[in-house]
Short mmCIF file of C-alpha atoms in Angstrom, two decimals:
data_model
loop_
_atom_site.label_atom_id
_atom_site.label_comp_id
_atom_site.label_asym_id
_atom_site.label_seq_id
_atom_site.Cartn_x
_atom_site.Cartn_y
_atom_site.Cartn_z
CA MET A 1104 40.13 220.86 140.63
CA ARG A 1105 38.60 217.56 141.62
CA ALA A 1106 39.99 215.77 144.62
CA PRO A 1107 41.48 212.40 143.76
CA ALA A 1108 39.35 209.36 144.56
CA PRO A 1109 40.35 207.81 147.87
CA CYS A 1110 42.73 204.89 147.50
CA ARG A 1111 41.01 201.85 148.94
CA PRO A 1112 43.08 199.04 150.44
CA ALA A 1113 43.57 196.10 148.08
CA VAL A 1114 41.48 193.83 150.30
CA PHE A 1115 38.41 195.97 149.51
CA ARG A 1116 39.11 196.04 145.78
CA ARG A 1117 39.13 192.25 145.42
CA THR A 1118 36.04 190.64 143.96
CA ARG A 1119 33.86 189.22 146.70
CA VAL A 1120 32.03 185.94 146.42
CA LEU A 1121 29.28 185.08 148.90
CA ILE A 1122 28.52 181.41 149.47
CA VAL A 1123 25.15 180.94 151.17
CA GLY A 1124 24.95 177.51 152.76
CA CYS A 1125 28.63 176.61 152.94
CA GLY A 1126 28.38 172.88 153.54
CA ASP A 1127 30.27 170.15 151.74
CA VAL A 1128 29.69 171.42 148.19
CA GLY A 1129 30.12 175.04 149.25
CA LEU A 1130 33.52 174.27 150.78
CA ARG A 1131 34.57 172.40 147.65
CA ALA A 1132 33.45 175.36 145.53
CA ALA A 1133 35.41 177.76 147.74
CA ALA A 1134 38.52 175.63 147.26
CA SER A 1135 37.97 175.73 143.47
CA LEU A 1136 37.82 179.53 143.29
CA ALA A 1137 40.76 181.42 141.85
CA PRO A 1138 43.29 182.80 144.33
CA GLY A 1139 42.87 186.46 145.22
CA LEU A 1140 39.10 186.42 145.60
CA ARG A 1141 37.56 187.41 148.92
CA VAL A 1142 35.14 184.64 149.88
CA VAL A 1143 32.42 185.20 152.46
CA ALA A 1144 30.72 182.07 153.83
CA LEU A 1145 27.28 182.56 155.34
CA THR A 1146 26.51 180.02 158.03
CA SER A 1147 23.76 179.73 160.61
CA GLN A 1148 26.10 178.00 163.06
CA ALA A 1149 28.43 180.26 165.02
CA ALA A 1150 30.46 177.20 166.05
CA ARG A 1151 31.59 176.79 162.42
CA ALA A 1152 33.25 180.21 162.27
CA PRO A 1153 36.73 179.03 163.36
CA GLU A 1154 36.65 176.19 160.82
CA LEU A 1155 35.69 178.54 158.00
CA ARG A 1156 38.27 181.12 159.04
CA ALA A 1157 40.98 178.45 159.11
CA LEU A 1158 40.14 177.64 155.48
CA GLY A 1159 40.71 181.25 154.46
CA LEU A 1160 37.04 182.21 154.31
CA ARG A 1161 35.38 185.12 156.04
CA PRO A 1162 32.51 183.68 158.12
CA LEU A 1163 29.25 185.58 158.33
CA VAL A 1164 26.91 184.15 160.94
CA ALA A 1165 23.28 184.73 159.94
CA ASN A 1166 20.20 182.54 159.92
CA LEU A 1167 18.04 182.72 156.80
CA ASP A 1168 15.02 182.25 159.06
CA GLU A 1169 15.81 185.59 160.74
CA ALA A 1170 15.15 188.41 158.29
CA ALA A 1171 16.95 191.08 160.33
CA ALA A 1172 20.19 189.07 160.41
CA VAL A 1173 20.08 188.29 156.69
CA ARG A 1174 20.06 192.00 155.79
CA ARG A 1175 23.79 192.00 156.43
CA VAL A 1176 24.37 190.43 153.00
CA ALA A 1177 22.99 193.52 151.18
CA GLY A 1178 25.59 194.79 148.71
CA LEU A 1179 28.20 192.48 150.21
CA ALA A 1180 29.34 190.55 147.14
CA ALA A 1181 29.38 190.80 143.37
CA ARG A 1182 28.80 187.07 142.94
CA VAL A 1183 26.52 184.92 145.06
CA LEU A 1184 26.31 181.12 145.21
CA HIS A 1185 23.10 180.03 146.95
CA LEU A 1186 23.29 176.45 148.20
CA ALA A 1187 21.19 176.71 151.36
CA PRO A 1188 18.38 174.15 151.53
CA PRO A 1189 14.76 175.19 152.02
CA PRO A 1190 12.89 174.34 155.23
CA GLY A 1191 11.94 170.74 155.78
CA GLN A 1192 8.21 171.26 155.38
CA GLY A 1193 5.70 173.27 153.40
CA ALA A 1194 5.44 173.97 149.67
CA THR A 1195 7.37 177.28 149.67
CA ASP A 1196 10.90 178.42 150.48
CA PRO A 1197 10.80 181.48 152.77
CA ARG A 1198 14.58 181.29 153.20
CA THR A 1199 15.22 182.10 149.56
CA LEU A 1200 12.66 184.91 149.74
CA ALA A 1201 14.47 186.37 152.77
CA LEU A 1202 17.81 186.20 150.97
CA LEU A 1203 16.43 187.91 147.87
CA ARG A 1204 14.82 190.68 149.92
CA ALA A 1205 18.16 191.28 151.60
CA LEU A 1206 20.10 191.31 148.32
CA ALA A 1207 17.63 193.85 146.91
CA LEU A 1208 18.48 196.32 149.70
CA GLY A 1209 21.96 197.00 148.32
CA ARG A 1210 23.68 196.92 144.99
CA ALA A 1211 22.43 193.79 143.24
CA PRO A 1212 25.05 191.09 142.62
CA ARG A 1213 26.34 190.59 139.10
CA THR A 1214 25.65 186.86 139.22
CA LEU A 1215 23.41 184.74 141.43
CA VAL A 1216 23.70 180.97 141.08
CA TYR A 1217 21.22 178.64 142.79
CA GLY A 1218 21.69 174.95 143.49
CA SER A 1219 18.28 173.38 142.82
CA THR A 1220 17.31 169.74 142.26
CA THR A 1221 16.25 167.58 139.34
CA GLY A 1222 13.38 166.44 141.55
CA VAL A 1223 11.42 169.41 140.18
CA TYR A 1224 10.65 167.26 137.10
CA GLY A 1225 8.88 164.52 139.02
CA ASN A 1226 8.59 161.16 137.31
CA ALA A 1227 9.44 161.14 133.60
CA ASP A 1228 9.02 157.37 133.13
CA GLY A 1229 12.65 157.06 132.07
CA ALA A 1230 12.49 159.71 129.34
CA GLU A 1231 15.69 161.45 128.24
CA PHE A 1232 15.38 165.25 128.08
CA ASP A 1233 17.11 168.61 128.35
CA GLU A 1234 16.38 171.76 130.35
CA THR A 1235 13.40 172.79 128.22
CA ARG A 1236 11.16 170.19 129.87
CA ALA A 1237 8.41 171.64 132.08
CA VAL A 1238 8.60 171.03 135.81
CA ALA A 1239 6.08 168.67 137.42
CA PRO A 1240 6.92 168.41 141.13
CA ALA A 1241 5.24 165.50 142.87
CA THR A 1242 6.35 166.18 146.46
CA ASP A 1243 6.49 169.19 148.76
CA ARG A 1244 10.25 168.77 148.78
CA ALA A 1245 10.29 169.45 145.03
CA ARG A 1246 7.59 172.14 145.25
CA ARG A 1247 9.78 174.13 147.64
CA ARG A 1248 12.51 174.12 145.02
CA VAL A 1249 10.12 175.17 142.25
CA HIS A 1250 8.95 178.05 144.45
CA ALA A 1251 12.56 179.13 145.04
CA GLU A 1252 13.38 178.91 141.33
CA ALA A 1253 10.39 181.12 140.46
CA ALA A 1254 11.44 183.72 143.04
CA LEU A 1255 14.99 183.76 141.70
CA ARG A 1256 13.81 184.14 138.11
CA ALA A 1257 11.65 187.09 139.16
CA PHE A 1258 14.62 188.68 140.93
CA GLY A 1259 16.66 188.30 137.75
CA ARG A 1260 13.96 189.97 135.67
CA ARG A 1261 13.67 192.89 138.12
CA HIS A 1262 17.41 193.42 138.12
CA ALA A 1263 18.07 192.76 134.43
CA GLY A 1264 20.24 194.95 132.24
CA PRO A 1265 23.92 195.43 131.42
CA ALA A 1266 24.78 196.06 135.08
CA GLY A 1267 22.05 193.82 136.47
CA THR A 1268 22.01 190.33 137.92
CA ARG A 1269 22.46 187.17 135.89
CA VAL A 1270 20.47 184.44 137.65
CA THR A 1271 21.33 180.80 136.91
CA LEU A 1272 19.51 177.71 138.16
CA LEU A 1273 21.60 174.55 138.46
CA ARG A 1274 19.42 171.44 138.62
CA ILE A 1275 21.36 168.78 140.47
CA PRO A 1276 20.74 165.00 140.78
CA GLY A 1277 22.31 162.60 143.30
CA ILE A 1278 25.64 163.93 144.60
CA TYR A 1279 28.27 161.34 145.45
CA ALA A 1280 31.90 161.11 146.57
CA LEU A 1281 33.74 158.64 148.74
CA ASP A 1282 34.69 161.48 151.11
CA ARG A 1283 31.24 163.10 151.25
CA VAL A 1284 29.20 162.59 154.42
CA GLY A 1285 25.88 161.12 153.35
CA GLY A 1286 27.08 160.82 149.75
CA ASP A 1287 29.28 157.72 149.93
CA PRO A 1288 27.27 155.03 148.08
CA ARG A 1289 29.15 152.27 149.89
CA GLU A 1290 27.31 153.15 153.08
CA ARG A 1291 23.92 152.31 151.59
CA VAL A 1292 25.25 149.03 150.24
CA ARG A 1293 26.77 148.14 153.61
CA ARG A 1294 23.40 148.76 155.28
CA GLY A 1295 21.81 146.25 152.90
CA SER A 1296 19.22 148.74 151.69
CA PRO A 1297 17.12 147.07 149.00
CA VAL A 1298 16.64 148.22 145.43
CA LEU A 1299 13.96 147.42 142.88
CA ARG A 1300 14.03 144.36 140.64
CA PRO A 1301 15.06 145.11 137.02
CA GLU A 1302 11.53 145.20 135.61
CA ASP A 1303 10.50 147.84 138.18
CA ASP A 1304 13.77 149.77 138.37
CA VAL A 1305 14.23 153.50 137.64
CA TRP A 1306 16.85 155.53 135.77
CA THR A 1307 18.93 157.75 138.03
CA ASN A 1308 21.44 160.55 137.43
CA HIS A 1309 24.65 161.41 139.24
CA ILE A 1310 27.34 164.05 139.73
CA HIS A 1311 30.58 163.83 141.67
CA ALA A 1312 30.77 166.46 144.42
CA ASP A 1313 34.02 167.89 143.05
CA ASP A 1314 32.59 168.31 139.55
CA LEU A 1315 29.48 169.93 141.01
CA ALA A 1316 31.67 172.42 142.88
CA ARG A 1317 33.53 173.24 139.67
CA ALA A 1318 30.21 173.72 137.85
CA CYS A 1319 29.05 176.15 140.55
CA VAL A 1320 32.22 178.21 140.13
CA ALA A 1321 31.99 178.15 136.32
CA ALA A 1322 28.38 179.34 136.49
CA LEU A 1323 29.38 182.33 138.64
CA TRP A 1324 31.40 183.66 135.70
CA ARG A 1325 30.14 181.98 132.52
CA ALA A 1326 26.42 181.24 132.80
CA ARG A 1327 23.95 183.12 130.63
CA PRO A 1328 21.15 185.14 132.26
CA GLY A 1329 18.06 183.18 133.24
CA ARG A 1330 19.44 179.79 132.28
CA VAL A 1331 18.60 176.40 133.72
CA ILE A 1332 21.51 173.96 133.55
CA HIS A 1333 21.60 170.25 134.33
CA VAL A 1334 24.72 169.46 136.33
CA CYS A 1335 25.09 165.72 135.85
CA ASP A 1336 27.59 163.27 134.45
CA ASP A 1337 27.27 160.89 131.49
CA THR A 1338 26.30 157.79 133.48
CA ARG A 1339 23.39 155.77 132.09
CA LEU A 1340 22.45 153.27 134.79
CA ARG A 1341 19.31 152.22 136.57
CA MET A 1342 19.38 152.57 140.36
CA GLY A 1343 19.79 148.88 141.08
CA ASP A 1344 22.57 148.50 138.53
CA TYR A 1345 24.36 151.48 140.07
CA PHE A 1346 24.39 149.92 143.53
CA ASP A 1347 25.31 146.53 142.09
CA PHE A 1348 28.32 148.24 140.50
CA VAL A 1349 29.27 149.84 143.83
CA ALA A 1350 28.99 146.49 145.60
CA ASP A 1351 31.10 144.68 143.00
CA ARG A 1352 33.76 147.40 142.89
CA PHE A 1353 34.29 147.43 146.65
CA GLY A 1354 33.79 143.73 147.36
CA LEU A 1355 30.44 144.12 149.13
CA PRO A 1356 27.30 141.96 148.91
CA ARG A 1357 24.90 143.14 146.25
CA PRO A 1358 21.72 144.74 147.65
CA PRO A 1359 18.54 142.67 147.75
CA ARG A 1360 16.02 143.23 144.97
CA LEU A 1361 12.33 143.82 145.67
CA SER A 1362 9.23 144.17 143.55
CA ARG A 1363 7.55 147.55 143.72
CA ALA A 1364 4.75 146.02 145.81
CA GLU A 1365 7.28 144.57 148.28
CA ALA A 1366 9.12 147.90 148.45
CA ALA A 1367 5.88 149.70 149.30
CA SER A 1368 5.53 147.66 152.48
CA ALA A 1369 9.23 147.61 153.43
CA LEU A 1370 10.51 151.14 152.74
CA SER A 1371 9.76 154.62 154.08
CA PRO A 1372 7.74 157.13 152.03
CA MET A 1373 10.95 159.13 151.45
CA GLN A 1374 12.80 156.10 150.07
CA LEU A 1375 9.83 155.18 147.92
CA SER A 1376 9.62 158.69 146.48
CA PHE A 1377 13.16 158.36 145.09
CA MET A 1378 12.27 154.98 143.62
CA GLY A 1379 9.17 156.42 141.98
CA GLU A 1380 10.96 158.92 139.73
CA SER A 1381 12.80 157.82 136.60
CA ARG A 1382 14.56 160.16 134.19
CA GLN A 1383 17.70 160.54 132.05
CA LEU A 1384 19.15 164.03 131.88
CA ARG A 1385 21.05 165.61 129.01
CA ASN A 1386 23.98 167.83 129.99
CA ALA A 1387 25.01 169.61 126.77
CA ARG A 1388 24.41 173.07 128.26
CA MET A 1389 26.76 172.33 131.12
CA LYS A 1390 29.50 171.26 128.72
CA ASN A 1391 28.99 173.92 126.06
CA GLU A 1392 27.89 177.01 127.99
CA LEU A 1393 29.85 176.50 131.19
CA ARG A 1394 32.71 174.93 129.20
CA LEU A 1395 33.03 172.34 131.92
CA ARG A 1396 35.03 169.20 131.26
CA LEU A 1397 34.10 166.62 133.86
CA ARG A 1398 36.94 165.07 135.82
CA HIS A 1399 34.59 162.20 136.68
CA PRO A 1400 32.52 161.68 133.49
CA ASP A 1401 30.72 158.67 134.95
CA VAL A 1402 30.48 156.79 138.23
CA MET A 1403 33.06 154.26 137.03
CA ALA A 1404 35.63 157.07 136.95
CA GLY A 1405 34.30 158.72 140.11
CA LEU A 1406 34.48 155.57 142.23
CA PRO A 1407 37.99 154.20 141.68
CA ALA A 1408 38.72 150.64 142.65
CA PRO A 1409 40.50 150.22 145.98
CA GLY A 1410 44.22 149.56 145.99
#
């Protein structure tokens, strides 16, 4: 007669979700998860452990730049949300490689969702397109993301099958929210940062941080294997018009307008790189496959008027 299987405590039977890079969007995603899930937040900063614990998360302190420490994630969670940024230099992402090597040591997760960037497309001269467009990274910042995407796709192919890993790549444009550090568009307007004149201006794309978090959670359960998904809203505005709208909505002076030649002498290479890429993203996959209904369908809804 077979001995009965040991009864495991309920805490061990709950589905585990691992959030790698639990910053602003990661915390919003954690708050959007259904109750009853066990959420592990990987952070490289030990000082953040009390904060994460107070939010009901289990902190795991490990630096993606230290391979030995990262091995602790092996077999840890059935669903993994990877939001950690790559290093600040080079054309590859060794952090993602370290994470994938660690995940391969244990039972592979059922789903692995990666937060990438729409910068992988480079400049599209304002064209409107969906996820079938080929990547054309123009900066090392974008090349690092392309490298990470390729590694994740390869991981998904190696661990394919009914019980394998579904890898999903979320390509994300500019993230905004009035309560997001570094993502409040009023701050740029208050600084008086210039934008391009209309004839030189570029099309930009946006997503509210809360909607992005909800998309991340939806992808953990609903995304198809190997899919690329644009996570963006329905806004159709050029960059200058966007910041003019922000200024008008919050009673701030409109930003100065420069020609492209004037911008080249007045702005940093990083600022210029964002002003050199123009594209309009379609988001039908996000709406149809993730079944996500945006709470902030455009920046007009996402930036409510004061008072």
